[in-house]
Short mmCIF file of C-alpha atoms (C1' of nucleotides) in Angstrom, two decimals:
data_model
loop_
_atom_site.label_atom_id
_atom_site.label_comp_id
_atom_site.label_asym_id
_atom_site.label_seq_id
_atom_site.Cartn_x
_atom_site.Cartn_y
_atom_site.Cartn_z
CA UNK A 1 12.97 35.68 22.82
CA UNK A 2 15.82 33.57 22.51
CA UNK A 3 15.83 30.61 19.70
CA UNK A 4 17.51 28.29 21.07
CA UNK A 5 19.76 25.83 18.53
CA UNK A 6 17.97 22.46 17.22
CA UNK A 7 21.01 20.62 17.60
CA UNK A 8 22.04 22.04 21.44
CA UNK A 9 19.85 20.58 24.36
CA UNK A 10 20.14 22.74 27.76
CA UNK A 11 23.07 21.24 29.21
CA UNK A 12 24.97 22.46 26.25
CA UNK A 13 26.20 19.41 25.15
CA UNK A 14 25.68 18.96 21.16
CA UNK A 15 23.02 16.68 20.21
CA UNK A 16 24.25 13.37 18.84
CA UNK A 17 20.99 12.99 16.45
CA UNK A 18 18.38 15.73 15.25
CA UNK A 19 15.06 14.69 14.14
CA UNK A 20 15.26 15.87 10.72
CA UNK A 21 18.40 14.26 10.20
CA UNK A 22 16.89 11.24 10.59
CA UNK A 23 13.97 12.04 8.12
CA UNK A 24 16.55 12.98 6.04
CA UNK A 25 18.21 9.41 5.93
CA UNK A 26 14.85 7.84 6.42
CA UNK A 27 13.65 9.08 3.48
CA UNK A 28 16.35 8.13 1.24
CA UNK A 29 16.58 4.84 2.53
CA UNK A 30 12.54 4.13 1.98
CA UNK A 31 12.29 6.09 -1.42
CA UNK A 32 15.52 4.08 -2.57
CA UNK A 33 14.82 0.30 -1.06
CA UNK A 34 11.60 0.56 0.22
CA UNK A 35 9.39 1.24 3.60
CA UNK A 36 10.94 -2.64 5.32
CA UNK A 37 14.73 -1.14 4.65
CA UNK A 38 13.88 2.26 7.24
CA UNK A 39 15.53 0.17 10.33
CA UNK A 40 16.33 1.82 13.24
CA UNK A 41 19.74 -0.32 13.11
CA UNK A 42 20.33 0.80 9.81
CA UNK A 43 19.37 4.80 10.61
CA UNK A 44 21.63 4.33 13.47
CA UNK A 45 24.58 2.49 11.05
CA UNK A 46 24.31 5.94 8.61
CA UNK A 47 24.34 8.69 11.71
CA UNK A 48 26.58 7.38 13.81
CA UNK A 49 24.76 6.46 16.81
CA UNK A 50 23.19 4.24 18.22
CA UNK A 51 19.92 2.03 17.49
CA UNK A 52 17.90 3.26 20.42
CA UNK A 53 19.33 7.06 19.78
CA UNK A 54 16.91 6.84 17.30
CA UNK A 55 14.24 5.37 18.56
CA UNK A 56 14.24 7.46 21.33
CA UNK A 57 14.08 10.44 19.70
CA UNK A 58 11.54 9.52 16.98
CA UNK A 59 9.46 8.23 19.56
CA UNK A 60 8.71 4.61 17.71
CA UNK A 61 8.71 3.08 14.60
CA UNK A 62 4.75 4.18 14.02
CA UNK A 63 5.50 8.08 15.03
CA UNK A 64 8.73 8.18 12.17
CA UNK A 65 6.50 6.60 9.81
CA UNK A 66 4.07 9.29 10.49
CA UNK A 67 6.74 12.16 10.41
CA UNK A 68 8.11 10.88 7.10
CA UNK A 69 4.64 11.15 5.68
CA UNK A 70 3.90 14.35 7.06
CA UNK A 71 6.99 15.95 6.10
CA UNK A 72 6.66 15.15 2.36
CA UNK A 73 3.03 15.82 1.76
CA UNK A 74 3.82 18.95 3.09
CA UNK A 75 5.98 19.65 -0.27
CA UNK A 76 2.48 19.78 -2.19
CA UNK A 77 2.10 23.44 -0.54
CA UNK A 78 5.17 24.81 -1.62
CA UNK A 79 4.84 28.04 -3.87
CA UNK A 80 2.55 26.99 -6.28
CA UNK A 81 1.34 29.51 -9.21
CA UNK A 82 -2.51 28.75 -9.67
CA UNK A 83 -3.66 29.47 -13.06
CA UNK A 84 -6.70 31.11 -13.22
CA UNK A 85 -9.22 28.55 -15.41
CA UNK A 86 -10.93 25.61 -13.00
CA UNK A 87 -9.49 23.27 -15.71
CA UNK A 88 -5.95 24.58 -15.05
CA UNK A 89 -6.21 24.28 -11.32
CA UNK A 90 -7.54 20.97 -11.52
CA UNK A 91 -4.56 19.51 -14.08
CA UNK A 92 -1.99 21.52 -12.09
CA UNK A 93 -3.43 19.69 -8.67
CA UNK A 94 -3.70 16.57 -10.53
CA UNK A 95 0.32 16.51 -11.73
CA UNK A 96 1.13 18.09 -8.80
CA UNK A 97 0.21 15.22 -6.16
CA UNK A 98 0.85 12.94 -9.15
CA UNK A 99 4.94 13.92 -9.30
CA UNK A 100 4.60 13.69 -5.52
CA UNK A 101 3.57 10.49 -5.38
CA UNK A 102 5.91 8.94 -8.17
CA UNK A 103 9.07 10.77 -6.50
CA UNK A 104 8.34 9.82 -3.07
CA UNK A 105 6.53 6.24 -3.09
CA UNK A 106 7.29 5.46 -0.21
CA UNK A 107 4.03 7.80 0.98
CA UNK A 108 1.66 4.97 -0.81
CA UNK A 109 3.32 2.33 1.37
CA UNK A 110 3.36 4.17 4.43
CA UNK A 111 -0.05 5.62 3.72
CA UNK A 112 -2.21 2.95 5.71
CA UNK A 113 0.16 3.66 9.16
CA UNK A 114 0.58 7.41 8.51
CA UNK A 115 -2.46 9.85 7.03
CA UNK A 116 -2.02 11.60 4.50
CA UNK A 117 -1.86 14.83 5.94
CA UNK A 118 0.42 17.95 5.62
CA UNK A 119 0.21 21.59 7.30
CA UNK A 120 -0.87 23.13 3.97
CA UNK A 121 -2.11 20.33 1.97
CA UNK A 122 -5.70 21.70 3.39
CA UNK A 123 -4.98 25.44 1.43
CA UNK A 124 -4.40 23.49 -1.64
CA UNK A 125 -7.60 21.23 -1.47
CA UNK A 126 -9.42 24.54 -0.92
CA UNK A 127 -8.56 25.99 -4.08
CA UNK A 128 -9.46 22.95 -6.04
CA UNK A 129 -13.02 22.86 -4.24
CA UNK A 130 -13.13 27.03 -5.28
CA UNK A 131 -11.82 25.97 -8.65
CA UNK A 132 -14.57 23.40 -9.18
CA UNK A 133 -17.62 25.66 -7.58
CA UNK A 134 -16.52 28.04 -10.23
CA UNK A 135 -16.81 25.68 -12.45
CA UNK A 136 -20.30 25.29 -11.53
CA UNK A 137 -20.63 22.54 -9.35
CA UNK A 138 -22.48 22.65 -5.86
CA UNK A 139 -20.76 22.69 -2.94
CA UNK A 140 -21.26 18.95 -2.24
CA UNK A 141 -20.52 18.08 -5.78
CA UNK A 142 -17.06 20.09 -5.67
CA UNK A 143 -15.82 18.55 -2.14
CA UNK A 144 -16.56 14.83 -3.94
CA UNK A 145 -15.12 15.57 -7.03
CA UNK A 146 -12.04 16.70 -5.27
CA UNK A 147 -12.28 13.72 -3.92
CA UNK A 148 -12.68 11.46 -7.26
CA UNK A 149 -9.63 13.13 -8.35
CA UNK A 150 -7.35 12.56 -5.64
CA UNK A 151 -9.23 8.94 -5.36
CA UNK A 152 -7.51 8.41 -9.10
CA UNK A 153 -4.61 10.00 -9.05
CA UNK A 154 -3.61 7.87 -6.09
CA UNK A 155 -4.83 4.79 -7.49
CA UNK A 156 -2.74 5.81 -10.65
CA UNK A 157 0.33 6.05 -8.86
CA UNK A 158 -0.34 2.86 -6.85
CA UNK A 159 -0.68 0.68 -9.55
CA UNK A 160 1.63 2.48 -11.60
CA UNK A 161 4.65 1.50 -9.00
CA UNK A 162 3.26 -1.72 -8.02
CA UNK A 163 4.77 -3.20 -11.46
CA UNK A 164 6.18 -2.13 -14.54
CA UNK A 165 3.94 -4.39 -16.97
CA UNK A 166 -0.08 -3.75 -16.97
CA UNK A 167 -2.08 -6.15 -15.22
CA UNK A 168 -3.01 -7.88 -18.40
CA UNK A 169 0.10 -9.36 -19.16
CA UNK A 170 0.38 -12.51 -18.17
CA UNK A 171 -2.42 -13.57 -20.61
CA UNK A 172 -1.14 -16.60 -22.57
CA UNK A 173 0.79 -15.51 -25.43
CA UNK A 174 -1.90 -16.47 -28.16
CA UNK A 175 -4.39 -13.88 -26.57
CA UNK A 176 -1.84 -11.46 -25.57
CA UNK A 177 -1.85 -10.74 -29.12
CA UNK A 178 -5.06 -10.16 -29.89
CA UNK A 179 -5.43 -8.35 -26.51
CA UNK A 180 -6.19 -4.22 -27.09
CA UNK A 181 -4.14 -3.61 -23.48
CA UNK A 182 -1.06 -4.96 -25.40
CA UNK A 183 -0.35 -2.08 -27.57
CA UNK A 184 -2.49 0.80 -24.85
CA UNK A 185 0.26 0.43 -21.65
CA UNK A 186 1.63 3.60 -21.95
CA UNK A 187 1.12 5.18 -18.31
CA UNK A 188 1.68 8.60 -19.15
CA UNK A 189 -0.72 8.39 -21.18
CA UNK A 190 -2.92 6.85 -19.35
CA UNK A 191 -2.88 9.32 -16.53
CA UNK A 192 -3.54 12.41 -18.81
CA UNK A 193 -6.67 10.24 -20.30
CA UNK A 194 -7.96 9.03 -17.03
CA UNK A 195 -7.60 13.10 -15.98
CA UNK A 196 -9.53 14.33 -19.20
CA UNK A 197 -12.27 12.01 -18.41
CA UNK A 198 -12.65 13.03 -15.06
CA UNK A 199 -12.03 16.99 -15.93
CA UNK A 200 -14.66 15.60 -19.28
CA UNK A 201 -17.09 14.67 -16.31
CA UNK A 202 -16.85 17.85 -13.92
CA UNK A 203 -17.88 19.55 -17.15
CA UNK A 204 -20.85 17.46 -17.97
CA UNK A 205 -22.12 17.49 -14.28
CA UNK A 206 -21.44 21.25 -13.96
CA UNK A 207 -23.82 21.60 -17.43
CA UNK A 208 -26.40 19.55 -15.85
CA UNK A 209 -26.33 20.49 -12.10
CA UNK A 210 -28.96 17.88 -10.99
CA UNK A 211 -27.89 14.86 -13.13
CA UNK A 212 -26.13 12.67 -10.68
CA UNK A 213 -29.83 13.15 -8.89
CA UNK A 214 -31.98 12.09 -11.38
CA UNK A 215 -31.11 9.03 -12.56
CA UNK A 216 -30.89 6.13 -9.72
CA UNK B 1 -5.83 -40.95 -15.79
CA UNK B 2 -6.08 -41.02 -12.24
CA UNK B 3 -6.09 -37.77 -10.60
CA UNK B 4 -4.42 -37.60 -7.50
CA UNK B 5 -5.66 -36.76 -4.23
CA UNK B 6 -3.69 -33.35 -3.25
CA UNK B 7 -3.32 -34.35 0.59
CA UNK B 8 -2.06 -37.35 -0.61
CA UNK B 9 1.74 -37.64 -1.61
CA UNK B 10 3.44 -40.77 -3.50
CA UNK B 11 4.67 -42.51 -0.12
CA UNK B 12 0.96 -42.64 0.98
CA UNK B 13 1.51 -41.04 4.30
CA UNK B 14 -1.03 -37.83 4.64
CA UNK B 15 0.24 -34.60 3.95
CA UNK B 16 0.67 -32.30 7.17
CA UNK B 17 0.15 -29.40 5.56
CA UNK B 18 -1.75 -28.05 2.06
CA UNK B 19 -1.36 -25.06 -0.01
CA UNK B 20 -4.76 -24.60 -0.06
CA UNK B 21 -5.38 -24.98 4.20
CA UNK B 22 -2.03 -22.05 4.15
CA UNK B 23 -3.71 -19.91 1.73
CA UNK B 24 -7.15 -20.02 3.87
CA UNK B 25 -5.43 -19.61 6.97
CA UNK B 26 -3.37 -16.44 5.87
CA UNK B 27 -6.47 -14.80 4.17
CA UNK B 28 -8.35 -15.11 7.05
CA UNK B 29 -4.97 -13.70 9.49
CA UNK B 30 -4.36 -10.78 6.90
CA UNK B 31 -7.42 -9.58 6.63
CA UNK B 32 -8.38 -9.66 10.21
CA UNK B 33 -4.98 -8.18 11.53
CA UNK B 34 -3.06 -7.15 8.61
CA UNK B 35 -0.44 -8.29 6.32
CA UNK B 36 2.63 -8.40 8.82
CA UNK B 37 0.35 -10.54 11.09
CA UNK B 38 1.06 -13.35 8.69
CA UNK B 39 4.25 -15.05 9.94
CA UNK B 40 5.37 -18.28 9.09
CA UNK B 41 5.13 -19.37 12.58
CA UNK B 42 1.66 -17.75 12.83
CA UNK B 43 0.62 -20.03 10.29
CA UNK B 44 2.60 -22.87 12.07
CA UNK B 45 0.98 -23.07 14.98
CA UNK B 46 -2.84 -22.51 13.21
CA UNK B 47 -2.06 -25.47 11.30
CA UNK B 48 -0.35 -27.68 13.58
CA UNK B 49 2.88 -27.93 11.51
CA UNK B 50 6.49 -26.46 12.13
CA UNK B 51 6.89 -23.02 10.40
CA UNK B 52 9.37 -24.48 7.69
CA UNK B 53 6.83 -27.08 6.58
CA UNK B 54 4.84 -23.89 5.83
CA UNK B 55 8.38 -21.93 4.05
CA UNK B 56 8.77 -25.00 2.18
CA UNK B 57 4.87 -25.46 0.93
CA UNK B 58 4.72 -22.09 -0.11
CA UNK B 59 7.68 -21.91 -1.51
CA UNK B 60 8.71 -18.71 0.67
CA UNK B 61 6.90 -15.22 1.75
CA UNK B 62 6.83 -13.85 -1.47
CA UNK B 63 5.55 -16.74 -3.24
CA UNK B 64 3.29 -16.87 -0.14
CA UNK B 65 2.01 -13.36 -0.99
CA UNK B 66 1.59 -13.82 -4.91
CA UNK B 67 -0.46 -16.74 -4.33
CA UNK B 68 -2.43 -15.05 -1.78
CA UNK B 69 -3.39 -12.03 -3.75
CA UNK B 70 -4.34 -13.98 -6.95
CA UNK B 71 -6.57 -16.48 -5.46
CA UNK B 72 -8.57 -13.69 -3.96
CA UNK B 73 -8.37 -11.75 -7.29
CA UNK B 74 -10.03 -15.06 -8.93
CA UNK B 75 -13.43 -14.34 -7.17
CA UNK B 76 -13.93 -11.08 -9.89
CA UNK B 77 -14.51 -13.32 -12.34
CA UNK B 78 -16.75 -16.08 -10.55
CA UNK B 79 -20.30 -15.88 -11.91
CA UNK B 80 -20.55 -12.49 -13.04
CA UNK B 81 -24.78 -11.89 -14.62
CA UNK B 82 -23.52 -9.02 -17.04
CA UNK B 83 -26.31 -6.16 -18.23
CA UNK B 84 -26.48 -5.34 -21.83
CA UNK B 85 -25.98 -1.81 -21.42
CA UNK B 86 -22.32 -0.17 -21.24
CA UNK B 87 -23.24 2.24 -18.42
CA UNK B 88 -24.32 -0.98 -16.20
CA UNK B 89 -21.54 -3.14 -17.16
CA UNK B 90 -19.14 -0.90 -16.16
CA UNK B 91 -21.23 0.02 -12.75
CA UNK B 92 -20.97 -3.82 -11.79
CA UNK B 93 -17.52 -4.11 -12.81
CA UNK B 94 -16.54 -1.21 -10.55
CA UNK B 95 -18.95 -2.09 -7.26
CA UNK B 96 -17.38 -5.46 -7.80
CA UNK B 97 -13.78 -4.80 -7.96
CA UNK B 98 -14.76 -2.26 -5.10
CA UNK B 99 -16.52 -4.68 -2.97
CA UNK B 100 -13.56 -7.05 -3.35
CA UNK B 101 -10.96 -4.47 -2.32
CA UNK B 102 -13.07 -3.65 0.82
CA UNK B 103 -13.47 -7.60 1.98
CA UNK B 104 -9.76 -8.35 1.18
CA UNK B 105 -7.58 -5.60 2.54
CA UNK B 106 -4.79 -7.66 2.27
CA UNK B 107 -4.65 -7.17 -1.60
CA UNK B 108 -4.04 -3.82 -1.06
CA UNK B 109 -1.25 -4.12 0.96
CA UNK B 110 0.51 -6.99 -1.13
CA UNK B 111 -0.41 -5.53 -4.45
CA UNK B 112 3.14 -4.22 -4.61
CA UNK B 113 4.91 -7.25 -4.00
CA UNK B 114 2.13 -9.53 -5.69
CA UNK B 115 0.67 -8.21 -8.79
CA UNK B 116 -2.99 -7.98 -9.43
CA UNK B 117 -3.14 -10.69 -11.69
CA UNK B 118 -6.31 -13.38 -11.42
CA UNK B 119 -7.18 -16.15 -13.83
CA UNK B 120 -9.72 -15.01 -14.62
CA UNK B 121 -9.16 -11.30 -14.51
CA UNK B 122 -9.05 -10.86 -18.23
CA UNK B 123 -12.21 -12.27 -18.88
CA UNK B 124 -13.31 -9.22 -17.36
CA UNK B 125 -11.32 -6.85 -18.49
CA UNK B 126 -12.43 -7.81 -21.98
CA UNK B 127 -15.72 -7.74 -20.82
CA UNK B 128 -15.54 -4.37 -19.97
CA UNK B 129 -13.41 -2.81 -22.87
CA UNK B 130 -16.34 -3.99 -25.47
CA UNK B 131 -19.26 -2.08 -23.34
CA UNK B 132 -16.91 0.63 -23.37
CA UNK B 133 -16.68 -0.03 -27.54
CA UNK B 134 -19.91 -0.01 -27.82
CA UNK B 135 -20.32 3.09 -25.93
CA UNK B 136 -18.47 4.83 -28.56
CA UNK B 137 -15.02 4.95 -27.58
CA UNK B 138 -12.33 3.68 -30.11
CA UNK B 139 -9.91 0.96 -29.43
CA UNK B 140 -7.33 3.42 -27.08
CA UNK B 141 -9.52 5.06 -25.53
CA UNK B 142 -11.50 2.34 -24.52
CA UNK B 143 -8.58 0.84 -22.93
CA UNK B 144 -7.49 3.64 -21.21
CA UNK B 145 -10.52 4.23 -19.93
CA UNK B 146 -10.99 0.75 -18.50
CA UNK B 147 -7.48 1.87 -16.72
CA UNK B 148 -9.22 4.97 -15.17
CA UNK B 149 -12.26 2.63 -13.78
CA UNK B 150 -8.99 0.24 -12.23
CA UNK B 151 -7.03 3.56 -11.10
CA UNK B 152 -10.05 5.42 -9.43
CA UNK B 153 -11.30 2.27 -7.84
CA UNK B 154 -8.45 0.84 -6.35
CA UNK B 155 -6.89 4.46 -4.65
CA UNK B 156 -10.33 4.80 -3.59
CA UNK B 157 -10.52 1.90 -1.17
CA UNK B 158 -6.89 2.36 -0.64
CA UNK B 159 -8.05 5.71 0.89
CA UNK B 160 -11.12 4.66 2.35
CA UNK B 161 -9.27 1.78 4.34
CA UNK B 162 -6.06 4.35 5.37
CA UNK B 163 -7.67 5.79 7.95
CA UNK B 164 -11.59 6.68 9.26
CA UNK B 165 -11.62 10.36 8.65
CA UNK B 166 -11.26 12.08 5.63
CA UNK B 167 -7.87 13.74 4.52
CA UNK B 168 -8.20 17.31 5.77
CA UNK B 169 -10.04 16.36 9.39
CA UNK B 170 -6.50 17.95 11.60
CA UNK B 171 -7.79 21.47 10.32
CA UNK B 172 -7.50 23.83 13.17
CA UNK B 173 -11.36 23.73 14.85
CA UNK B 174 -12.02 27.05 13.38
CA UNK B 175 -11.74 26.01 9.96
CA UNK B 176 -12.78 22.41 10.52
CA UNK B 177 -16.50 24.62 11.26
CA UNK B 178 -16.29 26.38 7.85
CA UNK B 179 -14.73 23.44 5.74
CA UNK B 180 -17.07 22.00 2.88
CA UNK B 181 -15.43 18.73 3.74
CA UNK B 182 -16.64 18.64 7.09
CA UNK B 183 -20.02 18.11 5.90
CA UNK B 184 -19.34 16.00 3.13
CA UNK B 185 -17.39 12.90 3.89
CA UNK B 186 -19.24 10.32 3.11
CA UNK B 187 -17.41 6.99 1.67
CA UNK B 188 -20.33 5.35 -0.03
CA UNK B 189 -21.76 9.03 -1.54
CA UNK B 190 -18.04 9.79 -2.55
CA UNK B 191 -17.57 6.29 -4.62
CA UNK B 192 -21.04 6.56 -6.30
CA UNK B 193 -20.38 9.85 -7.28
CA UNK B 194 -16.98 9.77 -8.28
CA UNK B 195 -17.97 6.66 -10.85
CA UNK B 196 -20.97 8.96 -12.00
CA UNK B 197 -18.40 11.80 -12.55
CA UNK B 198 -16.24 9.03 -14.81
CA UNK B 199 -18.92 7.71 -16.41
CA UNK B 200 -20.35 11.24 -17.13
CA UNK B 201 -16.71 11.83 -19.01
CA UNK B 202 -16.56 8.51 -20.99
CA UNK B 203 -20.13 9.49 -22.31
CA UNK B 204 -18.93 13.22 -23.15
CA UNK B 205 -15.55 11.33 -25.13
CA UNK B 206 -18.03 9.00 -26.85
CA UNK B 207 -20.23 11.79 -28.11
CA UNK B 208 -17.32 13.98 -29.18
CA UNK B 209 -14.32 11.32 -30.26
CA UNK B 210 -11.60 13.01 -30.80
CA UNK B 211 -11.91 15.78 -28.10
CA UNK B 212 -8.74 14.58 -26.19
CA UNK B 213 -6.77 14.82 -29.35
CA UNK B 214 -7.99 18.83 -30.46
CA UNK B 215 -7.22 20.51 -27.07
CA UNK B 216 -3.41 20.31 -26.30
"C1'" DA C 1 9.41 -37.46 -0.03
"C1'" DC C 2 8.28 -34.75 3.55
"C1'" DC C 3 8.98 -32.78 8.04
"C1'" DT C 4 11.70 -31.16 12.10
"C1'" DG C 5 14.82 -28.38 15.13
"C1'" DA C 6 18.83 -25.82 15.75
"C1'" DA C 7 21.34 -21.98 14.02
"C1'" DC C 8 21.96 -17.47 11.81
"C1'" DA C 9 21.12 -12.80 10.81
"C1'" DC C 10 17.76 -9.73 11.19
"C1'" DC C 11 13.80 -6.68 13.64
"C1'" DG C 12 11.39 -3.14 17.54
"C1'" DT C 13 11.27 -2.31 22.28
"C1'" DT C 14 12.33 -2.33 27.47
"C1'" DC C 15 15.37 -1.16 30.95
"C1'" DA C 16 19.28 -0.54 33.97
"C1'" DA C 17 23.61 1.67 33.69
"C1'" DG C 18 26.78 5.13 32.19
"C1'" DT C 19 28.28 10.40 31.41
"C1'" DA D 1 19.46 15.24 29.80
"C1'" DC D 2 20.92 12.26 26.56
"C1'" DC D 3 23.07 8.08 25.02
"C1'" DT D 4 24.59 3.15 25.36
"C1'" DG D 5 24.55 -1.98 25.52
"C1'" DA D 6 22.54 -6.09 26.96
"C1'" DA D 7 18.34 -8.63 26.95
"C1'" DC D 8 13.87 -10.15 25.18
"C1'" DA D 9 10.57 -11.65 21.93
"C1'" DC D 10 9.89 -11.62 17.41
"C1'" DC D 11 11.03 -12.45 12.00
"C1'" DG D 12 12.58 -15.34 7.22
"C1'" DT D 13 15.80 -18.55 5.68
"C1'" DT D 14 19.57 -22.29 5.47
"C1'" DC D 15 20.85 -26.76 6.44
"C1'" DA D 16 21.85 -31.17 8.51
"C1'" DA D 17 19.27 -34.74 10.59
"C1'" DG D 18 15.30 -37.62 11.26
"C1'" DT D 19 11.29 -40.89 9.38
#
DNA sequence: ACCTGAACACCGTTCAAGT
DNA sequence: ACCTGAACACCGTTCAAGT
C-alpha cells in the first residue's frame, strides 16, 4: 500500500496549500486576535495563495471553524497518566480541559458553530464516568456529574476570558468597598473552590446514594 | 424640572429613531437569528431609518452590544419574591439566571465583548452571598461559591444552546449502544442535578469549614 | 441638531477562465 | 486537478452635504 504524500495531488504537481497548514495559521490567528480575525483573505495573505485556495480546500468558513475545533479538543486525549483515586481523575480532568480552554479560547467562541467534539475526547469522558461509579455514584448520577463538571469548568473559562475584572465591579465606588467580591476575585482560586465543591458534592451524593431523590 | 420627552429633541422635530426602539429591535433579531444577524442596516430598514442614524444612536456596534446585553441582564433583578432559606435562595437565583440565559441567547454570544454587568445585578449577588453566610460559609468562601453557582450556570446553557446532542453523540454506533451517555442526556435532569451536586458541596463546606484549607 | 448618501476598506461565496 | 481573478452581495465606519 502506497502512502501517498499530503502535499502531492496525482498529477504530481506540489500542492500550493495543505489543510493543516491552514489550521496551523488559523489557529494562531484566532487564539492571538480572535475568531472575526480567521479571514480567508488574511489565511491566504500568510500562505501565499490565494483567498479562494483556501476556501476551496477548507470547504467554507463553517467546515474550518469546525476543523479548528476538532483539531484542538483532540489535544485533551494526548498521553495522559490517570491517577488511580476518583478524586485525582476528576481534578486531573478538571485542569486538564481547564488549561485547554484558557490556551486555546478561541474553542469557547467557536463552540456554538463547531461541537465540541474530538476523536478521543469520548476515552477520556469514560474514565471520569468509571472514576465517579467508583466513587459510588450510579450510573445515571456519574454520566450527570460528568456533566456538572464540564458544565463549570466551561463556564469558568468563559467568564474568566470574557473580562479581566469580576462582574461586580462596576458597583459605585462607595459600595465597591464594602462589597465581599472586592477583595475574593482571584480566579485561580476560584476555579480550585468551585472544583472542591463540586468534588465536596460527588462525595456527599455518593454517601447518600438516593438523596438527590428524596427531597423534591 | 421638566423632564423631557426622549423622542423629542430641542428643535422640536420627532426623533426618527430611539435607543430604546434599536435595543428592542436587535433583541428581538439576535435572539431569533443570532448575533451576526444584527447589522446596522438590518436594523435600518426595521426601523425605517438609514443605517448611520442607527451607528450614530448607538454610538457604534460595540456600544450597540454593551447596551444590549445589560438591558437584558436588568430583568434578574426585576421583582425577585426571595425564600428565607439559603438552599431556596440560591435554587431561584440559579433557575433564574438559567431561565434568562435560555430566553436571551444573545448574551451568550456578546458576553465577551459586553460584560455581564446589569443595574441591578448586584442586588442579587448580595442577595445571594448572605444565604450563602448564613449557610455557614465564611466571607471567601461564600463568595467563591456564589462564583461557582455563576460559572456552572452560565457554561451550562452555553452547552445546552451549542448544539442538540450531547458532547460524545459521533461515537462509533457500537459504542454509542454501550455508552452511559446515550441514555442519559437529558438537559433539564442534568441542570437540576448538577445544582443539587453544588449545593450538596456548599452544605458539606458549611458543616466542615475549613476542609478546603486541611487537604492540599 | 439630526439625518442622509456616497465612499472606503473589509467580508464569504460563485463562477468562468487559466495551467 | 488545482488555482486564480473578477464579480456579487454583504459588513462597519468616515465624512461632506442636506434640512
Amino acid at each position: 500500500m502506497v502512502v501517498e504524500k499530503a502535499s502531492t495531488p496525482k498529477n504530481g504537481r506540489p500542492r500550493a496549500v495543505t489543510l493543516d497548514a491552514i489550521l496551523d495559521a488559523a489557529t494562531e490567528l484566532a487564539d492571538d486576535q480572535g475568531l472575526d480575525a480567521v479571514s480567508f483573505r488574511a489565511l491566504a495573505d500568510r500562505l501565499g495563495v490565494s483567498p479562494m485556495a483556501i476556501h476551496r480546500t477548507t470547504g467554507g468558513v463553517d467546515a474550518l471553524q469546525h476543523a479548528l475545533v476538532s483539531r484542538i479538543v483532540g489535544e485533551v486525549t494526548r498521553s495522559v497518566d490517570w491517577p488511580e483515586d476518583w478524586r485525582g481523575i476528576v481534578r486531573l480532568f478538571a485542569d486538564t480541559l481547564h488549561d485547554l480552554l484558557m490556551r486555546h479560547p478561541v474553542i469557547l467562541e467557536a463552540h456554538r458553530r463547531a461541537s465540541l467534539v474530538g476523536p478521543g475526547a469520548d476515552d477520556v469522558a469514560y474514565r471520569v464516568v468509571a472514576a465517579l461509579r467508583g466513587a459510588g455514584l450510579d450510573e445515571e448520577a456519574a454520566a450527570y456529574a460528568y456533566g456538572t463538571l464540564h458544565d463549570f469548568v466551561t463556564g469558568h473559562v468563559a467568564i474568566r476570558l470574557g473580562r479581566g475584572d469580576l462582574e461586580l465591579h462596576h458597583l459605585p465606588p462607595e459600595r465597591r468597598a464594602a462589597s465581599v467580591f472586592a477583595d475574593h476575585h482571584d480566579y485561580d482560586r476560584r476555579f480550585s473552590f468551585g472544583l472542591d465543591l463540586v468534588i465536596g458534592g460527588i462525595a456527599a451524593a455518593a454517601a447518600t446514594p438516593a438523596s438527590h431523590e428524596e427531597q423534591r
